[in-house]
mmCIF file of C-alpha atoms in Angstrom:
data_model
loop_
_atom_site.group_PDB
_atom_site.id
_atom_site.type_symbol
_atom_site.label_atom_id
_atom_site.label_comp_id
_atom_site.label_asym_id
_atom_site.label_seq_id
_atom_site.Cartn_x
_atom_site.Cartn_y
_atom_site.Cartn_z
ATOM 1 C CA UNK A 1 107.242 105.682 135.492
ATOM 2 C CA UNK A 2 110.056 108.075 134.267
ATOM 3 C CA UNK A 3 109.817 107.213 131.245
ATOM 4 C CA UNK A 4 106.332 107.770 130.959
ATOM 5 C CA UNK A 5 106.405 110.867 132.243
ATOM 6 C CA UNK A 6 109.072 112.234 129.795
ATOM 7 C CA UNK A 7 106.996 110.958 127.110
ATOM 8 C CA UNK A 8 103.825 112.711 128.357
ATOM 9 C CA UNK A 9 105.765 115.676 128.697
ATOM 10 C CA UNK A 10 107.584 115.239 124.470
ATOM 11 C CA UNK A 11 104.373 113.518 123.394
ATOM 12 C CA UNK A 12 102.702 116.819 122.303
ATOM 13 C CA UNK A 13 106.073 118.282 120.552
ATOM 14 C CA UNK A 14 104.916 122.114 119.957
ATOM 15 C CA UNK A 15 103.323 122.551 124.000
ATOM 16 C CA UNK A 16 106.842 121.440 124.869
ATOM 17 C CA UNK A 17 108.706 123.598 122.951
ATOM 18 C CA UNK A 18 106.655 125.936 123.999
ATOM 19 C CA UNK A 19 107.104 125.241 127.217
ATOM 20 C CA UNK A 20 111.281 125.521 126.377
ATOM 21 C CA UNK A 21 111.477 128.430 124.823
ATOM 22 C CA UNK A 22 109.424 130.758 127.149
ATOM 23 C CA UNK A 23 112.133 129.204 129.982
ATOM 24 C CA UNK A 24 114.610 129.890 127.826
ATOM 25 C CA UNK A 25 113.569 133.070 126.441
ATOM 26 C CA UNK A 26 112.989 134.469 130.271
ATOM 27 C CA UNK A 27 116.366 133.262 131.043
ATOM 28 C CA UNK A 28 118.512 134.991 128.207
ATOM 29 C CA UNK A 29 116.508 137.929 129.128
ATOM 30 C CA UNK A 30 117.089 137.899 133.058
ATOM 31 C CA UNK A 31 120.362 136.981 132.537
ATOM 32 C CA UNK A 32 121.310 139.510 129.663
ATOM 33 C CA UNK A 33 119.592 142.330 131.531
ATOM 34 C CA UNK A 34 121.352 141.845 135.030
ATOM 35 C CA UNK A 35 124.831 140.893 133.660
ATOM 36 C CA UNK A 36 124.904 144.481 131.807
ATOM 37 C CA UNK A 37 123.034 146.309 134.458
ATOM 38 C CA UNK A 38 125.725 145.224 137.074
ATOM 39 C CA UNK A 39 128.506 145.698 134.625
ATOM 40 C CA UNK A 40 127.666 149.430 133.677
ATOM 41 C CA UNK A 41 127.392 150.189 137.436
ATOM 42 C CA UNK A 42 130.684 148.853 137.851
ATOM 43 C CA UNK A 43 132.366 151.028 135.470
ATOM 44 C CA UNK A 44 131.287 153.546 137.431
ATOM 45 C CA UNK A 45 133.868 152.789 139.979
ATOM 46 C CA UNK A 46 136.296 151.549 137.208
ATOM 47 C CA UNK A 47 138.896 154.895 137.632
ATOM 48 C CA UNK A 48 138.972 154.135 140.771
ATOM 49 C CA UNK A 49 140.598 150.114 140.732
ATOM 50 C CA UNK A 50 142.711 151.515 137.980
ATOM 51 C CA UNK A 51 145.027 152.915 140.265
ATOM 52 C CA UNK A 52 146.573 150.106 142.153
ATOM 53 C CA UNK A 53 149.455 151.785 143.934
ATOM 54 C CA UNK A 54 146.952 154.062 146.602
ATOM 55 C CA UNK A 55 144.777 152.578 149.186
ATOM 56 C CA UNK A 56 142.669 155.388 150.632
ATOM 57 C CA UNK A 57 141.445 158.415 148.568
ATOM 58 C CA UNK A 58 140.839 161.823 150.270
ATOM 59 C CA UNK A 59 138.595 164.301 148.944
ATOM 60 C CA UNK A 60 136.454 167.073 149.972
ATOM 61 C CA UNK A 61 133.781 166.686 152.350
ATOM 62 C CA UNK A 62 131.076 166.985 150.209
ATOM 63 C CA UNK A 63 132.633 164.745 147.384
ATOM 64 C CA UNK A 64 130.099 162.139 146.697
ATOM 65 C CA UNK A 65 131.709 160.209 143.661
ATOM 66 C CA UNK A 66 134.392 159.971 140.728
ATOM 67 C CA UNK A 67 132.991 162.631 138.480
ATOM 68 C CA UNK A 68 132.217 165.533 141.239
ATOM 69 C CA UNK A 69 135.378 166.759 142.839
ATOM 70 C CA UNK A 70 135.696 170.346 144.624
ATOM 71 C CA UNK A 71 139.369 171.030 144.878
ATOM 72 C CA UNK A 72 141.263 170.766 148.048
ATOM 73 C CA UNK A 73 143.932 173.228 149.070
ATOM 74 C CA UNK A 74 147.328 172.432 148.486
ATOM 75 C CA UNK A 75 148.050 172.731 152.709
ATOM 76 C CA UNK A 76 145.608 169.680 152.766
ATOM 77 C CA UNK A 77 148.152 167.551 151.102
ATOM 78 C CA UNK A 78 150.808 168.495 153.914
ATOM 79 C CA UNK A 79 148.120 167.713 156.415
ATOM 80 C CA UNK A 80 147.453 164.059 155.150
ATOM 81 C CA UNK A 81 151.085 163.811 155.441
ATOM 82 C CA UNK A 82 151.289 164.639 159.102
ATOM 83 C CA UNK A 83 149.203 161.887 159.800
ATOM 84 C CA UNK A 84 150.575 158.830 161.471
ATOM 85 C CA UNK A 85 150.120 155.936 159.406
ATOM 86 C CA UNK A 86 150.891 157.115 156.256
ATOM 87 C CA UNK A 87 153.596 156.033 154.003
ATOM 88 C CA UNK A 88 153.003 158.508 151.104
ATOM 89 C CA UNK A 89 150.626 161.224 150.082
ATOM 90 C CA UNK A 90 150.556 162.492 146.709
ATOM 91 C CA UNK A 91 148.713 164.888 144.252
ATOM 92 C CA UNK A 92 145.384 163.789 141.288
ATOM 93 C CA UNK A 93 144.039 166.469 139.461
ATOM 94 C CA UNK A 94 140.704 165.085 137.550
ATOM 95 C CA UNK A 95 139.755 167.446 134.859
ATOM 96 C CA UNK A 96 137.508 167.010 131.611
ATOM 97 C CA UNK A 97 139.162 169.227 128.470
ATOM 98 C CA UNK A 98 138.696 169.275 125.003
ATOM 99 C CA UNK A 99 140.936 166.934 122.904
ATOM 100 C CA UNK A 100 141.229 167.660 119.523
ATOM 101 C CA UNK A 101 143.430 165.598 116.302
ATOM 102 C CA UNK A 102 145.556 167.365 113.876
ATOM 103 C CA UNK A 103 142.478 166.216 111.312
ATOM 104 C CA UNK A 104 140.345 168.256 113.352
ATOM 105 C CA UNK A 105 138.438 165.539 115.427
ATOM 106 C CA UNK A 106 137.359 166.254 118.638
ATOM 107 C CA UNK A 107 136.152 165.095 121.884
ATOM 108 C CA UNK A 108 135.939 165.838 125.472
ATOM 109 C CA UNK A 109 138.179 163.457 127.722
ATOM 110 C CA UNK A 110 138.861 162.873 131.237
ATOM 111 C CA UNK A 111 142.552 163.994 132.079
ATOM 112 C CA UNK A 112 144.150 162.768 135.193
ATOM 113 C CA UNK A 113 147.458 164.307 136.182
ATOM 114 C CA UNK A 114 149.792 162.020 138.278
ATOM 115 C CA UNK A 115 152.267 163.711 141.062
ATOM 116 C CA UNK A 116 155.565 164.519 138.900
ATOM 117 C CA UNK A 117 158.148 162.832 141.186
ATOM 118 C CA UNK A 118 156.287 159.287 141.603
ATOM 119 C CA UNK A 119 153.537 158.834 138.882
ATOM 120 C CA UNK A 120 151.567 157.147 141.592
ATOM 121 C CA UNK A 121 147.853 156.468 139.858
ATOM 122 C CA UNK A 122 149.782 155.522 136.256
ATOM 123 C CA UNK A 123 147.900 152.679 134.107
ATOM 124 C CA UNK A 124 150.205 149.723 134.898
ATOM 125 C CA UNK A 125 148.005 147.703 131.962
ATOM 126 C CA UNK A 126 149.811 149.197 128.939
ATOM 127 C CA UNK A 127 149.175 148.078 124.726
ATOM 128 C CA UNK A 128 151.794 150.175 123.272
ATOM 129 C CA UNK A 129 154.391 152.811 124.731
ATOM 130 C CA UNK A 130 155.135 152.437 128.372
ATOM 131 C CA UNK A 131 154.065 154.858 131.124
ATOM 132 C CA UNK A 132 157.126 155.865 132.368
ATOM 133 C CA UNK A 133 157.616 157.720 129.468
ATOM 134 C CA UNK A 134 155.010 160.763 130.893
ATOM 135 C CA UNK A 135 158.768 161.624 132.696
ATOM 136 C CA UNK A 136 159.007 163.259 129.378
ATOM 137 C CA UNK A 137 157.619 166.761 128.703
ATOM 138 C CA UNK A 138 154.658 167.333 126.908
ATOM 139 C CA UNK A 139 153.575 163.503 126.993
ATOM 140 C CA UNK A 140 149.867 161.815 127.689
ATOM 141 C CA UNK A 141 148.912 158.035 127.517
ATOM 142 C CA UNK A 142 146.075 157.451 126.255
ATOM 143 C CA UNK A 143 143.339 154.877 126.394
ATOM 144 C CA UNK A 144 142.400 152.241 123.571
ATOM 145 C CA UNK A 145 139.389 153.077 123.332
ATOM 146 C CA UNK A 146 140.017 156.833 123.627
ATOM 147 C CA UNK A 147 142.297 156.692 121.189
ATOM 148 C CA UNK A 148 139.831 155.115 118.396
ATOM 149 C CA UNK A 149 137.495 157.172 119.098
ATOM 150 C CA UNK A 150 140.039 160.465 118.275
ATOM 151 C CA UNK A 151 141.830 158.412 115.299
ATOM 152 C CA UNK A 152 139.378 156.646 113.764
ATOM 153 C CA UNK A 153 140.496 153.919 111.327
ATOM 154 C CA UNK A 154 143.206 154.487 112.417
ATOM 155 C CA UNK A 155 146.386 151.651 113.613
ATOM 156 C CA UNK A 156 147.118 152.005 117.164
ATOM 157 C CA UNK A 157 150.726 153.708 117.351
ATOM 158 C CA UNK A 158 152.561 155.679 120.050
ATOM 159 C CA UNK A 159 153.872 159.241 118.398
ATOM 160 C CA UNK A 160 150.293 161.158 117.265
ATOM 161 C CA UNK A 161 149.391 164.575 119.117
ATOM 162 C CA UNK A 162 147.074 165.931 120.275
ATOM 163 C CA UNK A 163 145.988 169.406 120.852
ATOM 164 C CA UNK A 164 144.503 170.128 125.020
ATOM 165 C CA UNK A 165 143.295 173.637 126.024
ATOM 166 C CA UNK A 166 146.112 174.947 122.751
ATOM 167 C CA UNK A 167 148.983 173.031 124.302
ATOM 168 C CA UNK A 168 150.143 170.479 122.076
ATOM 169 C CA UNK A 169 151.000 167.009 123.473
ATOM 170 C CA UNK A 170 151.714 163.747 122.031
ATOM 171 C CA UNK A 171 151.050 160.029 122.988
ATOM 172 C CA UNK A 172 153.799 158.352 124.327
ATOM 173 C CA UNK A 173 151.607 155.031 125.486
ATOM 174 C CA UNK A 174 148.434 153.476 124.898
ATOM 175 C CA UNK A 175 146.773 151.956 127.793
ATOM 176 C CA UNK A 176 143.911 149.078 128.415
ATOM 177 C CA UNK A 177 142.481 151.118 131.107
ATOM 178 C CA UNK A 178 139.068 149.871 132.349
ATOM 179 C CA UNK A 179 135.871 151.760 130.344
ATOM 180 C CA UNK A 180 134.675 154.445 132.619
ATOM 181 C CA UNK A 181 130.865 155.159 132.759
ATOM 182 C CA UNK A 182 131.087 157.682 130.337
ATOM 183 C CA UNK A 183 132.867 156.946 126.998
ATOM 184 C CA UNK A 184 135.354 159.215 127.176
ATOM 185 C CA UNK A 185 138.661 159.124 126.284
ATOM 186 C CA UNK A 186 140.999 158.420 129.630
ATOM 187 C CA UNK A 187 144.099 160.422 129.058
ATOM 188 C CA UNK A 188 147.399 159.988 131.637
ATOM 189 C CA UNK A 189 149.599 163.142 131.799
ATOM 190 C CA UNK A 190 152.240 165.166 134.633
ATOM 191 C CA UNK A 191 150.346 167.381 137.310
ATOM 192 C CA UNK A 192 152.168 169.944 136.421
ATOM 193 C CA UNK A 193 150.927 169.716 132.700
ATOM 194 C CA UNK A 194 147.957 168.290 133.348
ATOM 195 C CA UNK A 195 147.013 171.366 135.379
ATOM 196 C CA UNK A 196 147.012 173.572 132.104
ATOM 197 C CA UNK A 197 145.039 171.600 129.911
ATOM 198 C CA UNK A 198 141.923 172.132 131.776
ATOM 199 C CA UNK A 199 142.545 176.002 132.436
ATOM 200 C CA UNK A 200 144.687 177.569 135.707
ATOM 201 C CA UNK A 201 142.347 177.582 138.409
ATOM 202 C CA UNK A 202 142.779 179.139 141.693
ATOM 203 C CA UNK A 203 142.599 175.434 143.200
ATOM 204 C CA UNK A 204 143.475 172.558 141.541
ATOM 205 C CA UNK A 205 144.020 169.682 143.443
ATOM 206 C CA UNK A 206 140.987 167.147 142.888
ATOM 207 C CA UNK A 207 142.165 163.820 145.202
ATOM 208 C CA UNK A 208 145.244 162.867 147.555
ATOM 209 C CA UNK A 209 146.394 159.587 146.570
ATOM 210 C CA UNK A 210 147.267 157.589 150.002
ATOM 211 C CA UNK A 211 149.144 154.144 151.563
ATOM 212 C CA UNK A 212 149.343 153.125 154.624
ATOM 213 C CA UNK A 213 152.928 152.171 156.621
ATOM 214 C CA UNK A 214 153.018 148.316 156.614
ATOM 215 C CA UNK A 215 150.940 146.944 159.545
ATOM 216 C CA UNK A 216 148.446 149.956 159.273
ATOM 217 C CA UNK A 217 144.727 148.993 157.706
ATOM 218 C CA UNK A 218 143.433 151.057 154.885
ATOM 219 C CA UNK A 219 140.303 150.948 156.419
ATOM 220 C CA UNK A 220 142.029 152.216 160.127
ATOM 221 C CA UNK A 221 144.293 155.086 158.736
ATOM 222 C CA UNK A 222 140.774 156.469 156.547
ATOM 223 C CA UNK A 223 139.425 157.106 159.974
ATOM 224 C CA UNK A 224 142.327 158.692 161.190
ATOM 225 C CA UNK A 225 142.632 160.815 157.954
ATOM 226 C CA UNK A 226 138.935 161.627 158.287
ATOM 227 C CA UNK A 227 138.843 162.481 161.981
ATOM 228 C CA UNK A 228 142.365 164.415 161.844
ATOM 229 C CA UNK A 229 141.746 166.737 158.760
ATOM 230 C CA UNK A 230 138.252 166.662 158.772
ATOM 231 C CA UNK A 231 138.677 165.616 154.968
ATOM 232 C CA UNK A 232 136.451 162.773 153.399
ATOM 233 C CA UNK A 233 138.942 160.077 153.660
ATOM 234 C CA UNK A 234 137.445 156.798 151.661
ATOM 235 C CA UNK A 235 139.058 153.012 151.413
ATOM 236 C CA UNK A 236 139.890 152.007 147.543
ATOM 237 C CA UNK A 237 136.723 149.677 147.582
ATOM 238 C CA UNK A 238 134.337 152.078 149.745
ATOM 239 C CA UNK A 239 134.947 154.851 147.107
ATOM 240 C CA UNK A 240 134.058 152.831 144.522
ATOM 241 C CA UNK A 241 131.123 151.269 146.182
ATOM 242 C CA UNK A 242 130.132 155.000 146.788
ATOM 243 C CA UNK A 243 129.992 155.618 143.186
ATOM 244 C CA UNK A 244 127.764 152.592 142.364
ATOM 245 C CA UNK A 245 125.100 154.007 145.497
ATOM 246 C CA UNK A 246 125.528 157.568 143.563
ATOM 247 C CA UNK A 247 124.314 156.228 140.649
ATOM 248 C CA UNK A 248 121.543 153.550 141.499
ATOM 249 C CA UNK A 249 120.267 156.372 143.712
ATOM 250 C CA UNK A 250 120.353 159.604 140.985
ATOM 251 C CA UNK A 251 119.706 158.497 137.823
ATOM 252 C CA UNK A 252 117.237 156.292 135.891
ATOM 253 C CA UNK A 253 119.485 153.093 135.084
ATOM 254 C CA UNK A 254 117.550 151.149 138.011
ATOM 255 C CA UNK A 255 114.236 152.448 137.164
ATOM 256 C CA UNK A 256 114.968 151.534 133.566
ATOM 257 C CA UNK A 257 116.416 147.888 133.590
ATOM 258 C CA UNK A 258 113.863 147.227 136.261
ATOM 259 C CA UNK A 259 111.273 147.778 133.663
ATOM 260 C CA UNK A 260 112.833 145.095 131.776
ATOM 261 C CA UNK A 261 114.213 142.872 134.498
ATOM 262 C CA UNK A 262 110.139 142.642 135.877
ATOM 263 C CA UNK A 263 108.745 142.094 132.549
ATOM 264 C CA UNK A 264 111.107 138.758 131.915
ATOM 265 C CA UNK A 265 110.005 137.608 135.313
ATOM 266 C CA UNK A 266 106.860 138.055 134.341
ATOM 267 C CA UNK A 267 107.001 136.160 131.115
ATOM 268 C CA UNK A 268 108.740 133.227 133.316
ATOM 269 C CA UNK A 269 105.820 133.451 135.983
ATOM 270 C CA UNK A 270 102.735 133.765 133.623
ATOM 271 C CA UNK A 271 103.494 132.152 130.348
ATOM 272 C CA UNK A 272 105.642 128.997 131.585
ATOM 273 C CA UNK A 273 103.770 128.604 134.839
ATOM 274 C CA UNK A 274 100.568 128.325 133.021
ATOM 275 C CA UNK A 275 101.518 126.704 130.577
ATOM 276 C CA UNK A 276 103.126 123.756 132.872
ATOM 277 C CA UNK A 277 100.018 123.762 134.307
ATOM 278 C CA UNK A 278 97.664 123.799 131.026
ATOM 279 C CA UNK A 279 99.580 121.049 130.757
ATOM 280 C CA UNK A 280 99.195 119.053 133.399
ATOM 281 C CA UNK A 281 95.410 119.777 133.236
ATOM 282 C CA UNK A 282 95.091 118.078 129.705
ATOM 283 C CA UNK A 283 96.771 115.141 130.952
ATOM 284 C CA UNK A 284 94.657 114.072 133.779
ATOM 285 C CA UNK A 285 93.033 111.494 131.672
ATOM 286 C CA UNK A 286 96.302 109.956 131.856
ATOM 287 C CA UNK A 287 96.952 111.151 135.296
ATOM 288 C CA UNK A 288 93.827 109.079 135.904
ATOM 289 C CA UNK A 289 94.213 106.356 134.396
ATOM 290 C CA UNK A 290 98.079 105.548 136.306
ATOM 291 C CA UNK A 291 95.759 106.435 139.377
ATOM 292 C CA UNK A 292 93.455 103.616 138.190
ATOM 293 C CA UNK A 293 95.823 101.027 137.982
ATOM 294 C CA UNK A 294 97.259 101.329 141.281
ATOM 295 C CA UNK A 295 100.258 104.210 140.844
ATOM 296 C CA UNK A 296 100.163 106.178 144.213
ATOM 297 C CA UNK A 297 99.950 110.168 144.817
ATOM 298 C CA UNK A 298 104.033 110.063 145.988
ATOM 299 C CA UNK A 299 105.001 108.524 142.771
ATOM 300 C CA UNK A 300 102.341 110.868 140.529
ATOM 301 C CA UNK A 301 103.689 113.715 142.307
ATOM 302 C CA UNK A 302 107.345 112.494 141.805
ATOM 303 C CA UNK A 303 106.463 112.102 137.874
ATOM 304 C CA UNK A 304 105.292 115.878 137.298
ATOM 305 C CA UNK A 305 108.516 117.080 139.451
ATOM 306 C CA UNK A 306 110.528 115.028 137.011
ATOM 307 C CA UNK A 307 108.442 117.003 134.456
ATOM 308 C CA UNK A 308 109.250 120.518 135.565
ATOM 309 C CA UNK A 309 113.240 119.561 136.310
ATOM 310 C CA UNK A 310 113.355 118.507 133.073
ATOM 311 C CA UNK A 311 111.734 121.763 131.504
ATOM 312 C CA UNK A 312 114.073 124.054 133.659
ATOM 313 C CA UNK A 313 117.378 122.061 132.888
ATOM 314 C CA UNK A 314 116.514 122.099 129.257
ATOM 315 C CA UNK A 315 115.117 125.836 129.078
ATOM 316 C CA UNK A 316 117.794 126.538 131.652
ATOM 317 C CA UNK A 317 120.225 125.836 129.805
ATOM 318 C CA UNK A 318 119.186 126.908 126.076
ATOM 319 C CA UNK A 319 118.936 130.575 127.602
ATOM 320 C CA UNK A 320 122.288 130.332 129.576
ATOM 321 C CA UNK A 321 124.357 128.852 125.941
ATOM 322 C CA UNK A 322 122.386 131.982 124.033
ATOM 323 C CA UNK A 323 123.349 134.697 126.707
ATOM 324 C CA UNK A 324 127.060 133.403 127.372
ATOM 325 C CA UNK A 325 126.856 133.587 123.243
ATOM 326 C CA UNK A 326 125.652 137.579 123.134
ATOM 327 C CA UNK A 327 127.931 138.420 125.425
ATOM 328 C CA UNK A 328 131.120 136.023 123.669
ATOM 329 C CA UNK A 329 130.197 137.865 120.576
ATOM 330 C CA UNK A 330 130.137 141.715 122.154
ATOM 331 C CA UNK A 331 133.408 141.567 124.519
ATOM 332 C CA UNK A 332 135.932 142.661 122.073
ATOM 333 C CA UNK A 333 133.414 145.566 120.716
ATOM 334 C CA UNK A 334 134.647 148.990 122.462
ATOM 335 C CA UNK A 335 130.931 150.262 123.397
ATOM 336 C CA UNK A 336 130.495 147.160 125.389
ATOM 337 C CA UNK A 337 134.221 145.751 126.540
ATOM 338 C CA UNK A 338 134.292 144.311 129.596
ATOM 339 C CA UNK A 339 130.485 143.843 129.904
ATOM 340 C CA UNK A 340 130.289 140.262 130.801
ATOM 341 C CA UNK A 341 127.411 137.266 132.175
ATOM 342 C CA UNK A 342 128.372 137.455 135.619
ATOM 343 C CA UNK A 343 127.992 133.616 137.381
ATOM 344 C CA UNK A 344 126.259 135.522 140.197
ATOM 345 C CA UNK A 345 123.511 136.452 138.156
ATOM 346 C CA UNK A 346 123.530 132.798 136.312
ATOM 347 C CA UNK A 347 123.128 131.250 139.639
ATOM 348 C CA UNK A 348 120.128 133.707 140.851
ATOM 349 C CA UNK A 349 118.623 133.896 137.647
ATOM 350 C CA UNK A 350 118.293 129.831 137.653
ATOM 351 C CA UNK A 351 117.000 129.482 141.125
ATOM 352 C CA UNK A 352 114.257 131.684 139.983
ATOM 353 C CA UNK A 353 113.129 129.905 136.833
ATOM 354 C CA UNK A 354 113.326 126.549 139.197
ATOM 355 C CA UNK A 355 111.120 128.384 141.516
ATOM 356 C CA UNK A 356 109.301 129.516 138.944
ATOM 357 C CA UNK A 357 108.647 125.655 137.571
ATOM 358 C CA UNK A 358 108.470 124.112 140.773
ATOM 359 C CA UNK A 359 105.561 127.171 141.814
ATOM 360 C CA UNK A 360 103.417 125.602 138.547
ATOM 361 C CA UNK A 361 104.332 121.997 139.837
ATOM 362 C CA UNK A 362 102.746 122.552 143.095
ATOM 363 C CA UNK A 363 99.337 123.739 141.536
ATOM 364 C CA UNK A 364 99.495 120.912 139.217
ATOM 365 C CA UNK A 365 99.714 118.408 141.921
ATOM 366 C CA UNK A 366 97.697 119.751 143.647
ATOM 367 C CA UNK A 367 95.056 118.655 140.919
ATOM 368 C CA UNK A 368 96.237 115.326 140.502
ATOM 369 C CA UNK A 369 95.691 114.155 143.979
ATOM 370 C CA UNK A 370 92.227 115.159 144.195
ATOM 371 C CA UNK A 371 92.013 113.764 141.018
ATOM 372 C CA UNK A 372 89.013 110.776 141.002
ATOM 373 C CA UNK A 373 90.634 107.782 138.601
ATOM 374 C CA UNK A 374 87.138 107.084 137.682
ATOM 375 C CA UNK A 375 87.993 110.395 135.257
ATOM 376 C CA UNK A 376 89.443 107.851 132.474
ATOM 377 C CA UNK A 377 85.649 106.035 131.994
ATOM 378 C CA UNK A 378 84.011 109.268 132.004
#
C-alpha cells in the first residue's frame, strides 16, 4: 500500500512538483526571512558582547540602549567603586565623529575610548596589529569592515591615518569586531584621546565598565549598583537584550519582515494545502476503488499521511539546502557578515510546513472516509 501511494502521489509529475516547490519555496522564504530578521536584531547588541572583560554596564537612568547615552559625572565612577562587590570600575566614552582618509574619504564612525591604565573593553579578536599597541599615543584600531569602507580597494595593513575632529591618528590594529546595527566603522582608541575626537564636552563619560569580586553574581552586584547610586546598572546579557526590545519596539524592522514572514506562511497554508487537497480530491476514484476491494479507512488514512510526510521531507528539505546555500554564499560579504540560518528557526520553520501538510491531510481524509466505493462504477 506504500508503494501505491507514492506512486499516486509521482504519478501526475507536474501536480507534484508543484506540490514541492510551493513547500520548498515557503520554506527558503520563512527560513531566509527569520534567520536575517533575528540576526540584524542581534547586532544590535553586538558592542555590547564585544567587550568580554566587564560584566555589568552602568549608565544613566534614562539610558535605554547602545546608541543613546547621556553622560555620567565623573564622581559616579568613584561611587560604583565604593560599592561592595566590585573588583574594578573603569571609564567608556561612546562618541560618533567624522573619520576622514588622507584621499579625502569620509565617514562617520563610532569611537569608543578605553580607560588609559587597563584598556578594559579592547577587541581581543584582532586581524592585523595587536591592541595593546593603543598604549601608544595617537593610535586607533580599527574594524575590518570599517576600514574597507575608509580605504577602499585597498590591502588591509596596520600604519594608515586617519584624520578625527583635526587630530591625526593612525591604525595600529585591525580588528574582527562583530557588525554593529549601523555600518559604521568601529574605531578603538585611549579615553583620554578618544575624548577629543568627538569635541570637549562638559561631561564625557558615556558607560562604567564593571566586574564583580569572585563569588559575587553579575546579576546580584547590578542590583546593588542600581539601588546604591541610583544609576541604571544592567547585566552584560540584559543590556543587550535591552537593545533588541528598543528596537523591535521603535522602529519598523518587525512591522516590515512581518509583512514578508505572513505572506510565506500564507503561500505554505493556501497554495500547498490546497493543492494536497486538490489532490487528494482527484484521486478518489482510486481512493474508491482500494475501498472497494477491501482496504480499510486506518490503512487509507495511513496512505495519504505517507503522502504529506513525503511532500514535507522532500519540500522540506529542497528549501532548507537553498537557504543554508544563500546564506553559505553571503557570509564572507561585509554588508551581511555574520548573518547566518539559525537551527532555531530551521526547526520552527519545519514544524510549521508539517503542520501545514498534516492541516491539508486531515481535510483530505476526511473525504476519503465518507467516501462511498461504489464511486469507481459511477
Amino acid at each position: 500500500m506504500n508503494y501505491i501511494a507514492i506512486q499516486m502521489l509521482t504519478g501526475d509529475r507536474a501536480k507534484y512538483l508543484g506540490l514541492i516547490f510551493s513547500i520548498a519555496f515557503s520554506t527558503f522564504l520563512l527560513e531566509n526571512q527569520t534567520s536575517i530578521f533575528a540576526g540584524i536584531l542581534r547586532r544590535s547588541g553586538n558592542q555590547i558582547l564585544d567587550v568580554t572583560d566587564a560584566d555589568v554596564w552602568v549608565m544613566d537612568p534614562r539610558t535605554q540602549y547602545f546608541e543613546e547615552t547621556k553622560a555620567l559625572k565623573e564622581t559616579d565612577l568613584n561611587r560604583v567603586r565604593g560599592v561592595a562587590g566590585v573588583d574594578y570600575a573603569v571609564r567608556l566614552f561612546k562618541g560618533n565623529p567624522v573619520a576622514r582618509t588622507e584621499a579625502g574619504h569620509y565617514n562617520v564612525c563610532t569611537v569608543q575610548g578605553l580607560d588609559d591604565a587597563t584598556l578594559v573593553g579592547a577587541p581581543r579578536s584582532m586581524l592585523l596589529g595587536s591592541w595593546e599597541r593603543l598604549r601608544e599615543p595617537r593610535s586607533i584600531v580599527i574594524d575590518k569592515a570599517g576600514y574597507l569602507l575608509l580605504f577602499p580597494g585597498e590591502p588591509l595593513q596596520i600604519g594608515p591615518t586617519l584624520e578625527l575632529n583635526d587630530h591625526k591618528v593612525q591604525i595600529v590594529g585591525i580588528s574582527d569586531a562583530l557588525p554593529a546595527f549601523v555600518n559604521f566603522p568601529i574605531i578603538h582608541a585611549r579615553y583620554s584621546e578618544a575624548i577629543q575626537f568627538q569635541g570637549r564636552e562638559r561631561k564625557q563619560l558615556s558607560f562604567v565598565l564593571v566586574r564583580p569580586v569572585p563569588g559575587i553574581s553579575p546579576e546580584t552586584l547590578a542590583r546593588r549598583i542600581g539601588e546604591q547610586t541610583g544609576l541604571r546598572a544592567r547585566t552584560r546579557d540584559e543590556f543587550r537584550w535591552d537593545c533588541i526590545r528598543y528596537y523591535l519596539k521603535n522602529t519598523g524592522i518587525p512591522v516590515n519582515f512581518g509583512i514578508t514572514i505572513g505572506i510565506a506562511v500564507i503561500v505554505g497554508l493556501v497554495v500547498s494545502g490546497q493543492t494536497f487537497y486538490l489532490f487528494t480530491v482527484e484521486n478518489l476514484r482510486q481512493f474508491g476503488a482500494l475501498k472497494a476491494i477491501g482496504v480499510t479507512n486506518l490503512r487509507l488514512m495511513g496512505m495519504i499521511v505517507l503522502q504529506a510526510l513525503m511532500v514535507w521531507f522532500v519540500g522540506f528539505s529542497l528549501g532548507t539546502g537553498l537557504a543554508a546555500g544563500f546564506f553559505e554564499a553571503t557570509l564572507n560579504n561585509i554588508p551581511t557578515r555574520h548573518l547566518v540560518l539559525m537551527w532555531q528557526n530551521v526547526l520552527g520553520v519545519g514544524a510549521l510546513m508539517m503542520g501545514v501538510v498534516l492541516l491539508a491531510s486531515l481535510l483530505s481524509i476526511r473525504r476519503v472516509i465518507v467516501l462511498e466505493p461504489a464511486i469507481v462504477f459511477r
